[in-house]
PDB file of C-alpha atoms in Angstrom:
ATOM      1  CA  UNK A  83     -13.737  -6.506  13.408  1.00 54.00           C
ATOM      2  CA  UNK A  84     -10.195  -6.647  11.840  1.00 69.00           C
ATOM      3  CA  UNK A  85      -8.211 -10.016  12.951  1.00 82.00           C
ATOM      4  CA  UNK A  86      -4.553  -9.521  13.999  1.00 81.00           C
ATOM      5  CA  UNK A  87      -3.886 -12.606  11.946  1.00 87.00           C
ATOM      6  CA  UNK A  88      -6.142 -10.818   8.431  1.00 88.00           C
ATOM      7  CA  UNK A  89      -2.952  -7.905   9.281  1.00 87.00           C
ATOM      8  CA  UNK A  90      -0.779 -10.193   9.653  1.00 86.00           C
ATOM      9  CA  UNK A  91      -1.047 -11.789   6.064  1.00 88.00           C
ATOM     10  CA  UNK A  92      -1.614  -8.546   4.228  1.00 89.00           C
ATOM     11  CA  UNK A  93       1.909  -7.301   5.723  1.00 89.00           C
ATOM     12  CA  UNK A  94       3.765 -10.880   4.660  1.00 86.00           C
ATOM     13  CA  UNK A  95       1.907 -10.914   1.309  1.00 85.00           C
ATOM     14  CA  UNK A  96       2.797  -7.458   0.711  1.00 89.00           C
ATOM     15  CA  UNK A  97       6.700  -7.942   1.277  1.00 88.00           C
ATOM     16  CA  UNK A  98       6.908 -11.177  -0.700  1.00 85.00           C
ATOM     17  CA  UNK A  99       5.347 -10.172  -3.559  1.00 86.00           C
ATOM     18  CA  UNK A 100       7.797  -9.171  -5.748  1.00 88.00           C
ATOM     19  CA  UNK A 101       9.419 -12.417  -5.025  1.00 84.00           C
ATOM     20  CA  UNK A 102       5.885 -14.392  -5.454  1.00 79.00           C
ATOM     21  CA  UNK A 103       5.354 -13.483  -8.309  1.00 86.00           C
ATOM     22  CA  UNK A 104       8.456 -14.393  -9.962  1.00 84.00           C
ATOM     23  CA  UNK A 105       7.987 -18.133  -8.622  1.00 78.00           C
ATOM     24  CA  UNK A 106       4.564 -18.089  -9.915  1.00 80.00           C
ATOM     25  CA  UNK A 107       5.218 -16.953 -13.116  1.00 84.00           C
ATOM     26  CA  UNK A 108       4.902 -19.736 -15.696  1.00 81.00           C
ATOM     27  CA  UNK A 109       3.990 -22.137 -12.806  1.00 83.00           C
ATOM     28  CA  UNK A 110       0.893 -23.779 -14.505  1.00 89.00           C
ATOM     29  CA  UNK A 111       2.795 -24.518 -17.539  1.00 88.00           C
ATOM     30  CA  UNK A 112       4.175 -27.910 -16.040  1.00 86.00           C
ATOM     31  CA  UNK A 113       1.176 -28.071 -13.404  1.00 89.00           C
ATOM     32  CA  UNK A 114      -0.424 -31.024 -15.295  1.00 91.00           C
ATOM     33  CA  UNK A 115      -3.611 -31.608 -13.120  1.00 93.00           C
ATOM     34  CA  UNK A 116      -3.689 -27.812 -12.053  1.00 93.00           C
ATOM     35  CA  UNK A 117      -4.660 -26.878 -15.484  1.00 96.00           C
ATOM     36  CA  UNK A 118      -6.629 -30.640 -15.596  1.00 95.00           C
ATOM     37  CA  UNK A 119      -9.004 -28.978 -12.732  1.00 97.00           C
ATOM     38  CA  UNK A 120      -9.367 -25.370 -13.632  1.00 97.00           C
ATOM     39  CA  UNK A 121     -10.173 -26.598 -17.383  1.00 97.00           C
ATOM     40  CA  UNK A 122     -13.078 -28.567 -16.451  1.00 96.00           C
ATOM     41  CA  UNK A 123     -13.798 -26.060 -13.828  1.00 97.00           C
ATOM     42  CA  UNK A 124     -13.695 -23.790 -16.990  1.00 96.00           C
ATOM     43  CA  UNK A 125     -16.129 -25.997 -19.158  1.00 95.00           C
ATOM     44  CA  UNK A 126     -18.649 -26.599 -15.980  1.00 94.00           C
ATOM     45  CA  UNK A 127     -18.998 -22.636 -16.714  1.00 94.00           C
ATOM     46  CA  UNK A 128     -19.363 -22.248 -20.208  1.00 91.00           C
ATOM     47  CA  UNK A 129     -21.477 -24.631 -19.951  1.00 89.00           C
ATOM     48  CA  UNK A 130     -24.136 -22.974 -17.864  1.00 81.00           C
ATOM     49  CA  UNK A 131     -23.663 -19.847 -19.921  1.00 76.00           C
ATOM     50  CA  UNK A 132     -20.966 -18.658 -17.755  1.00 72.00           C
ATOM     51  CA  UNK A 133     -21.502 -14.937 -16.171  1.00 87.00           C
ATOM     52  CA  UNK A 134     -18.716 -13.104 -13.837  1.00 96.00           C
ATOM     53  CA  UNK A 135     -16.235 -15.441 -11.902  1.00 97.00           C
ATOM     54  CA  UNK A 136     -13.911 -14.238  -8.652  1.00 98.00           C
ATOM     55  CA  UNK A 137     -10.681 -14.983  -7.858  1.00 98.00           C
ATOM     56  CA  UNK A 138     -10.340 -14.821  -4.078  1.00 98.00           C
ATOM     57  CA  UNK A 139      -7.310 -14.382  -3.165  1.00 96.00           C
ATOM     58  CA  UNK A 140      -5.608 -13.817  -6.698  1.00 95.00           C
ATOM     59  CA  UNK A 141      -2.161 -13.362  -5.649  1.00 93.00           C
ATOM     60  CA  UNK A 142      -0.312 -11.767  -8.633  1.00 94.00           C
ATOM     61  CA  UNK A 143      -3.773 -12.981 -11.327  1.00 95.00           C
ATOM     62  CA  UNK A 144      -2.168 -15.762 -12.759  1.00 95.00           C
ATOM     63  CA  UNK A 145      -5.674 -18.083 -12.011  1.00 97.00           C
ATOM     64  CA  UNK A 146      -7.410 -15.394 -13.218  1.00 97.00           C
ATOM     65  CA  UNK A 147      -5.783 -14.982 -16.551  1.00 97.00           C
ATOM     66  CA  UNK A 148      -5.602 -18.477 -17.284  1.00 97.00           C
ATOM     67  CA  UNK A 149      -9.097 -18.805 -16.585  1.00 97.00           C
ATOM     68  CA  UNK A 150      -9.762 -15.711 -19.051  1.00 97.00           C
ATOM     69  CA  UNK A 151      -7.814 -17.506 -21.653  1.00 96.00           C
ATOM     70  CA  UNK A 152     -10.444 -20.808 -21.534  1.00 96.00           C
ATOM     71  CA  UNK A 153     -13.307 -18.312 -22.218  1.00 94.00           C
ATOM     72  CA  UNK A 154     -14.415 -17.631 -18.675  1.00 95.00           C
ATOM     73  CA  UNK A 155     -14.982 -13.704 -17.602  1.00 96.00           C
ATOM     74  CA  UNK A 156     -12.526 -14.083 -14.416  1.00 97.00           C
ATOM     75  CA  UNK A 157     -11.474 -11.012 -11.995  1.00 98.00           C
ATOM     76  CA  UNK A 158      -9.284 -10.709  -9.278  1.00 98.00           C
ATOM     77  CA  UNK A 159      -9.537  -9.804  -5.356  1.00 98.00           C
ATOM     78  CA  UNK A 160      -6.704 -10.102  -3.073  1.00 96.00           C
ATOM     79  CA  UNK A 161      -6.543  -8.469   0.546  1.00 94.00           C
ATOM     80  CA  UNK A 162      -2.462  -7.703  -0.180  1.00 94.00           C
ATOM     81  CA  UNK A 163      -2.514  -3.937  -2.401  1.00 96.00           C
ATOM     82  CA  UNK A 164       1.092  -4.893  -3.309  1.00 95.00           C
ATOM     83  CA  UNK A 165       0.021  -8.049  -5.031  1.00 94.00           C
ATOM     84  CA  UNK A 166      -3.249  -6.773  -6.507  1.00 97.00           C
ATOM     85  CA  UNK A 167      -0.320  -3.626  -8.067  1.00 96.00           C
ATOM     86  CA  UNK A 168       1.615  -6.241  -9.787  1.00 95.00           C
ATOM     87  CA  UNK A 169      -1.583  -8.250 -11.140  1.00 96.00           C
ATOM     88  CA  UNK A 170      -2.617  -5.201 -12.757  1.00 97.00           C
ATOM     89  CA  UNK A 171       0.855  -4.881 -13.905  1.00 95.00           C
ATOM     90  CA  UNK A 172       1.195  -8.218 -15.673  1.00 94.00           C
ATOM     91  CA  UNK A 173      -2.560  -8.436 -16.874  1.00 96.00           C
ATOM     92  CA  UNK A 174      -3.562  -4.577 -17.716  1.00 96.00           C
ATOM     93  CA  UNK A 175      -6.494  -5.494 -19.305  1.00 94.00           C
ATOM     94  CA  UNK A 176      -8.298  -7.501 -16.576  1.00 97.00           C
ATOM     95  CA  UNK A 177      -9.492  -6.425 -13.435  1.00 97.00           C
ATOM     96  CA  UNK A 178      -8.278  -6.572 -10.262  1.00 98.00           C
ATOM     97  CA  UNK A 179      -9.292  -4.921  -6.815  1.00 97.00           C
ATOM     98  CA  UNK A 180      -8.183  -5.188  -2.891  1.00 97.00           C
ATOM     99  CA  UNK A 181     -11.147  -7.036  -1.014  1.00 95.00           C
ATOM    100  CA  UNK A 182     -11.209  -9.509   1.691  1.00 95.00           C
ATOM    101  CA  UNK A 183     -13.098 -12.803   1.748  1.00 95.00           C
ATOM    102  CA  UNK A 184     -14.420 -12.524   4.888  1.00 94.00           C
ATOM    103  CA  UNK A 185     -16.145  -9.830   3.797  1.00 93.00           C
ATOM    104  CA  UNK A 186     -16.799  -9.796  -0.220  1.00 95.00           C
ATOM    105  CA  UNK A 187     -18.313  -6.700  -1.495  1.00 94.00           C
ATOM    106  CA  UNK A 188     -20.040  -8.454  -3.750  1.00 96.00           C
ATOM    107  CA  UNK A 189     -23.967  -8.640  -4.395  1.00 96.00           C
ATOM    108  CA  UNK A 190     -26.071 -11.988  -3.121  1.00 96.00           C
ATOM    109  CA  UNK A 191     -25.582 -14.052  -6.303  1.00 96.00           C
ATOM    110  CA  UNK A 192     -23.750 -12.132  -8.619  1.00 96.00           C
ATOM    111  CA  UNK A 193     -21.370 -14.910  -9.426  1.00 97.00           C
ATOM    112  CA  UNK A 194     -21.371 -17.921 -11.956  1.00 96.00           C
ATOM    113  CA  UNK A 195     -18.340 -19.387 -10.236  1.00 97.00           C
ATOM    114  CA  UNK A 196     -15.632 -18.306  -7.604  1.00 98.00           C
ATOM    115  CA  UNK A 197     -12.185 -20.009  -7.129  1.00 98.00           C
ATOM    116  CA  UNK A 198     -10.011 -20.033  -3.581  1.00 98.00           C
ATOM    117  CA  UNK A 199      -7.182 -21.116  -5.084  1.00 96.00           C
ATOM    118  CA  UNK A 200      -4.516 -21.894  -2.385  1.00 94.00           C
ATOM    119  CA  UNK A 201      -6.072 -18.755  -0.156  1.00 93.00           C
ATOM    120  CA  UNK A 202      -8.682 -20.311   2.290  1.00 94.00           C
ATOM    121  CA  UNK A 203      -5.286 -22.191   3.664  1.00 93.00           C
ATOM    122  CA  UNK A 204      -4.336 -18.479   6.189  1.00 92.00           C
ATOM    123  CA  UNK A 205      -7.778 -18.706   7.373  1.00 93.00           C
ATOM    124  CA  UNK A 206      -7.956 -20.408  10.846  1.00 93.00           C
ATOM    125  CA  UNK A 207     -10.399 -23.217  11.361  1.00 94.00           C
ATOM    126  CA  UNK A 208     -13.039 -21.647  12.975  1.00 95.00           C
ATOM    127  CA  UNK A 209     -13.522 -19.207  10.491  1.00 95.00           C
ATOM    128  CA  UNK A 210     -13.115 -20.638   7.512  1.00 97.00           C
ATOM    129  CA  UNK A 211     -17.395 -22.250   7.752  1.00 97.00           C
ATOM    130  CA  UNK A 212     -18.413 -18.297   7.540  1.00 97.00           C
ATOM    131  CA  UNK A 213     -16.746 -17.639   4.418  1.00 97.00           C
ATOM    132  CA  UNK A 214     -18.226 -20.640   2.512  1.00 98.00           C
ATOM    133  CA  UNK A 215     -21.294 -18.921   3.665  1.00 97.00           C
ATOM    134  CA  UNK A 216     -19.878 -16.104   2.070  1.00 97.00           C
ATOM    135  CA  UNK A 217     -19.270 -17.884  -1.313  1.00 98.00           C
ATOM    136  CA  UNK A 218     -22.421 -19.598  -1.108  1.00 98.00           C
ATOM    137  CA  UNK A 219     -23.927 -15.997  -0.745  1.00 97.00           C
ATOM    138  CA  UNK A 220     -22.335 -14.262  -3.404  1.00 98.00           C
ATOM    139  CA  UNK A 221     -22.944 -17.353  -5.751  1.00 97.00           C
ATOM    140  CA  UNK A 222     -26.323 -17.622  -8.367  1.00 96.00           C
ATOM    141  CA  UNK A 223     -28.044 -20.799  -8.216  1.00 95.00           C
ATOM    142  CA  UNK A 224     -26.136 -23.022 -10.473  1.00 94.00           C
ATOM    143  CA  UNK A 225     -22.843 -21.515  -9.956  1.00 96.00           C
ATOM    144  CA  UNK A 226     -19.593 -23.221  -9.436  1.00 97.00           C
ATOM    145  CA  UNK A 227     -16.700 -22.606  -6.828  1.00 98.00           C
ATOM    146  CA  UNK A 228     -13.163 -24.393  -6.771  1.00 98.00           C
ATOM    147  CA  UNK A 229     -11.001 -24.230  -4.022  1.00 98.00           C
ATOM    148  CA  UNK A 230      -7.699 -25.724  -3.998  1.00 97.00           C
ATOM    149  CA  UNK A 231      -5.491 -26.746  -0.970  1.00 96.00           C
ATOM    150  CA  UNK A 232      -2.748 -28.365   0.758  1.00 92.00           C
ATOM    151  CA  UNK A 233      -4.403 -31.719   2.375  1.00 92.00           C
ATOM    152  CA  UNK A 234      -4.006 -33.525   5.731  1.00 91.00           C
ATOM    153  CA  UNK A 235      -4.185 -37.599   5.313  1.00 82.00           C
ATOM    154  CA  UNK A 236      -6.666 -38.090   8.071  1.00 75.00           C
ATOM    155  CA  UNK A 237     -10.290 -37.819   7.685  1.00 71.00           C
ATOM    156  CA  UNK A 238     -11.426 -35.087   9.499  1.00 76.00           C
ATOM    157  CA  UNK A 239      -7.802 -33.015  10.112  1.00 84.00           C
ATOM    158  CA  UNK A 240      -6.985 -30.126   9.843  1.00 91.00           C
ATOM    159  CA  UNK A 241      -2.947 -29.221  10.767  1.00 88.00           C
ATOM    160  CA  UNK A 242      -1.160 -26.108  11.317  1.00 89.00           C
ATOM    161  CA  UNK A 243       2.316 -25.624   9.145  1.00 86.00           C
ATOM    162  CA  UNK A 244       4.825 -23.328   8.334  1.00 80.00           C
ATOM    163  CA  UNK A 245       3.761 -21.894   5.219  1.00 78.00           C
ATOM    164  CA  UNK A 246       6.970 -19.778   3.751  1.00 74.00           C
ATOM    165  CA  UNK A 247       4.529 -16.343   3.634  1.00 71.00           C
ATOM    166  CA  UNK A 248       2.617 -17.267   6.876  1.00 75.00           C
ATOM    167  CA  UNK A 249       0.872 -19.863   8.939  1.00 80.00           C
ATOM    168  CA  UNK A 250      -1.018 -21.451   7.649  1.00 90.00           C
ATOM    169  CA  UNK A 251      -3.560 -25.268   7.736  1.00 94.00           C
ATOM    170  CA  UNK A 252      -3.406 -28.327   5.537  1.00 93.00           C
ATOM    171  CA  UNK A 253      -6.872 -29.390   5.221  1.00 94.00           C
ATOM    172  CA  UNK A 254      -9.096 -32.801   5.235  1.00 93.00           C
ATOM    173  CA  UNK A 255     -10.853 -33.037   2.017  1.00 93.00           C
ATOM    174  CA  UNK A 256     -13.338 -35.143   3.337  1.00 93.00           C
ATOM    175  CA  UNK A 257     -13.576 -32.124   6.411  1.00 94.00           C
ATOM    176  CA  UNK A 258     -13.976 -29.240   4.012  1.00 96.00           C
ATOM    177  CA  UNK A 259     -16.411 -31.184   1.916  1.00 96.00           C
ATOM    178  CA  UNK A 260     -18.514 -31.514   4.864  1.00 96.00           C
ATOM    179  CA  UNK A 261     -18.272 -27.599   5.858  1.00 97.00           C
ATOM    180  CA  UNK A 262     -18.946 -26.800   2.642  1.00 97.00           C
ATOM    181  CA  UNK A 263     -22.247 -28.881   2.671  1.00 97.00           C
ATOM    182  CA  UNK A 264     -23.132 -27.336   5.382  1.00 97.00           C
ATOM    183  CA  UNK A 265     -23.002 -24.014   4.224  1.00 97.00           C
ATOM    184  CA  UNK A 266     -25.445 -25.325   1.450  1.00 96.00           C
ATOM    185  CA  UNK A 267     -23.191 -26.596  -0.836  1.00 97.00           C
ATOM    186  CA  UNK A 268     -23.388 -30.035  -3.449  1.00 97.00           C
ATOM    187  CA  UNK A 269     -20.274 -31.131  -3.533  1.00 97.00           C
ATOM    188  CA  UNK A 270     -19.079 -32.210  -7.332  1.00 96.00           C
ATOM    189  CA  UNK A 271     -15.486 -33.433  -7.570  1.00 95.00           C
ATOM    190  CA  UNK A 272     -12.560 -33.852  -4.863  1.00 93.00           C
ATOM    191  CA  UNK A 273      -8.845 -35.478  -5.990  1.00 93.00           C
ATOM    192  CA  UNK A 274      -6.132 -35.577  -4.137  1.00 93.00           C
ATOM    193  CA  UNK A 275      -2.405 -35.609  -5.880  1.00 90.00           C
ATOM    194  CA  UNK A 276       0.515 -36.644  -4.418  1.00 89.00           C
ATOM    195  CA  UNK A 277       3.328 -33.877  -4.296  1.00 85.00           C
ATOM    196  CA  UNK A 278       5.592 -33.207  -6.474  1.00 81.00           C
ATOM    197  CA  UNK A 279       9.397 -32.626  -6.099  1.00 77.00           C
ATOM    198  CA  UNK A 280       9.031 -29.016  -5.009  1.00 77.00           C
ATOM    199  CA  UNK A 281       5.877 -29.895  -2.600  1.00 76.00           C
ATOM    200  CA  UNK A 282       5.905 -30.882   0.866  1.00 82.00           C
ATOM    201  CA  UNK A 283       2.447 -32.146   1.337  1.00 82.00           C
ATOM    202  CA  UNK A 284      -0.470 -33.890  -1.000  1.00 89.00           C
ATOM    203  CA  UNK A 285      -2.438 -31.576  -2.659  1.00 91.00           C
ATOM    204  CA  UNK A 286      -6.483 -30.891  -2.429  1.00 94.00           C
ATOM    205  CA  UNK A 287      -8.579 -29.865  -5.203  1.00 97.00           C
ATOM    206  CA  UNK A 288     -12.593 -29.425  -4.144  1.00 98.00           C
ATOM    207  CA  UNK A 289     -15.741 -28.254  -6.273  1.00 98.00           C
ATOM    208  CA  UNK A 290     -18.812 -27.443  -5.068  1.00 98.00           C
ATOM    209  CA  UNK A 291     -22.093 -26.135  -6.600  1.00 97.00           C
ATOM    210  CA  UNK A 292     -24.615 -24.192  -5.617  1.00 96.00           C
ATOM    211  CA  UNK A 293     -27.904 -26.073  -6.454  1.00 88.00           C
ATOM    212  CA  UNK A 294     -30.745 -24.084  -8.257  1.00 74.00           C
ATOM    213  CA  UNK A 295     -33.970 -24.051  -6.516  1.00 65.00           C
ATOM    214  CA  UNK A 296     -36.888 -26.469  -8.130  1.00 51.00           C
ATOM    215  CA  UNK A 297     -39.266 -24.549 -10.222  1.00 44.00           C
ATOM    216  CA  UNK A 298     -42.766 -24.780  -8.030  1.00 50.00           C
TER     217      UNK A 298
END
């Protein structure tokens, strides 16, 4: 079943992307703990010999790439086709395809790692428990996943706000810690930063890993 709100975000993704893009480019270059989390996100996987890690909700591959250039085998998947165009235009040689995470064509644990960065934050509430399912599914035992978000204060909030694409939720670490245990997740790391100048609202950084079954 297609969501009027999974239509809604593919249309505003699509006709922002241009724009998007050009505000993203070179972003991480002054993002100080961005880069602080995605590099030890990146040595978590070369650590445990790596393997293929996902993107969800790539945007114009700018995650991807920098997690490429710290050694880790990253491709994209983005549900806008106009944003998933212009990732394969700025990074020919990686890949990128048109997927949604509610759904991920991917095999049960295929992955060594998977990062949301910035794209469970469209997903209302109530769905969002299915697709750490989804990542717990498509993860191999061992495998890391980092998802990074806008954060409510409160403990177990989770508040609507006007996202400049689309609507979109600020999220409770301490909530989406518990979801994501409960979708049979160990939670590893959270932080929370305060904004900076150009941010409205603190900002959530969550890893989880997906436990490897004792040896009998």
């Amino acid at each position: 079943m297609t969501h009027a709100d999974v239509d809604a975000t593919r249309t505003a993704y699509d006709d922002m992307a241009e724009l998007y893009t050009d505000f993203a480019r070179g972003h991480l270059a002054t993002a100080t703990f961005d880069r602080a989390v995605l590099g030890a996100f990146a040595e978590l996987l070369r650590a445990n010999e790596s393997g293929p890690v996902a993107d969800i909700g790539c945007g114009p591959g700018r995650i991807a790439a920098h997690l490429v250039s710290l050694g880790v085998p990253a491709f994209g998947m983005d549900l806008s086709p106009r944003m998933i165009e212009l990732a394969r235009e700025e990074y020919p040689g990686l890949r990128f395809e048109v997927g949604s995470m509610e759904e991920l064509a991917i095999e049960d644990g295929a992955l060594a790692g998977l990062v949301a960065w910035y794209s469970i934050i469209h997903l209302p509430p109530e769905r969002v428990p299915h697709v750490l399912r989804e990542f717990h599914r498509v993860l191999r035992p061992g495998g890391h996943a980092l998802l990074a978000f806008q954060a409510a204060e409160a403990a177990d909030e989770v508040i609507a706000f006007d996202h400049k694409v689309t609507r979109a939720y600020r999220w409770s670490p301490d909530r989406l810690a518990e979801l994501s245990r409960e979708a049979g997740f160990t939670v590893i790391t959270r932080m929370v930063c305060a904004p900076q100048p150009d941010e409205r609202f603190d900002q959530g950084y969550l890893m989880v890993a997906k436990v490897a079954e004792p040896v009998r």
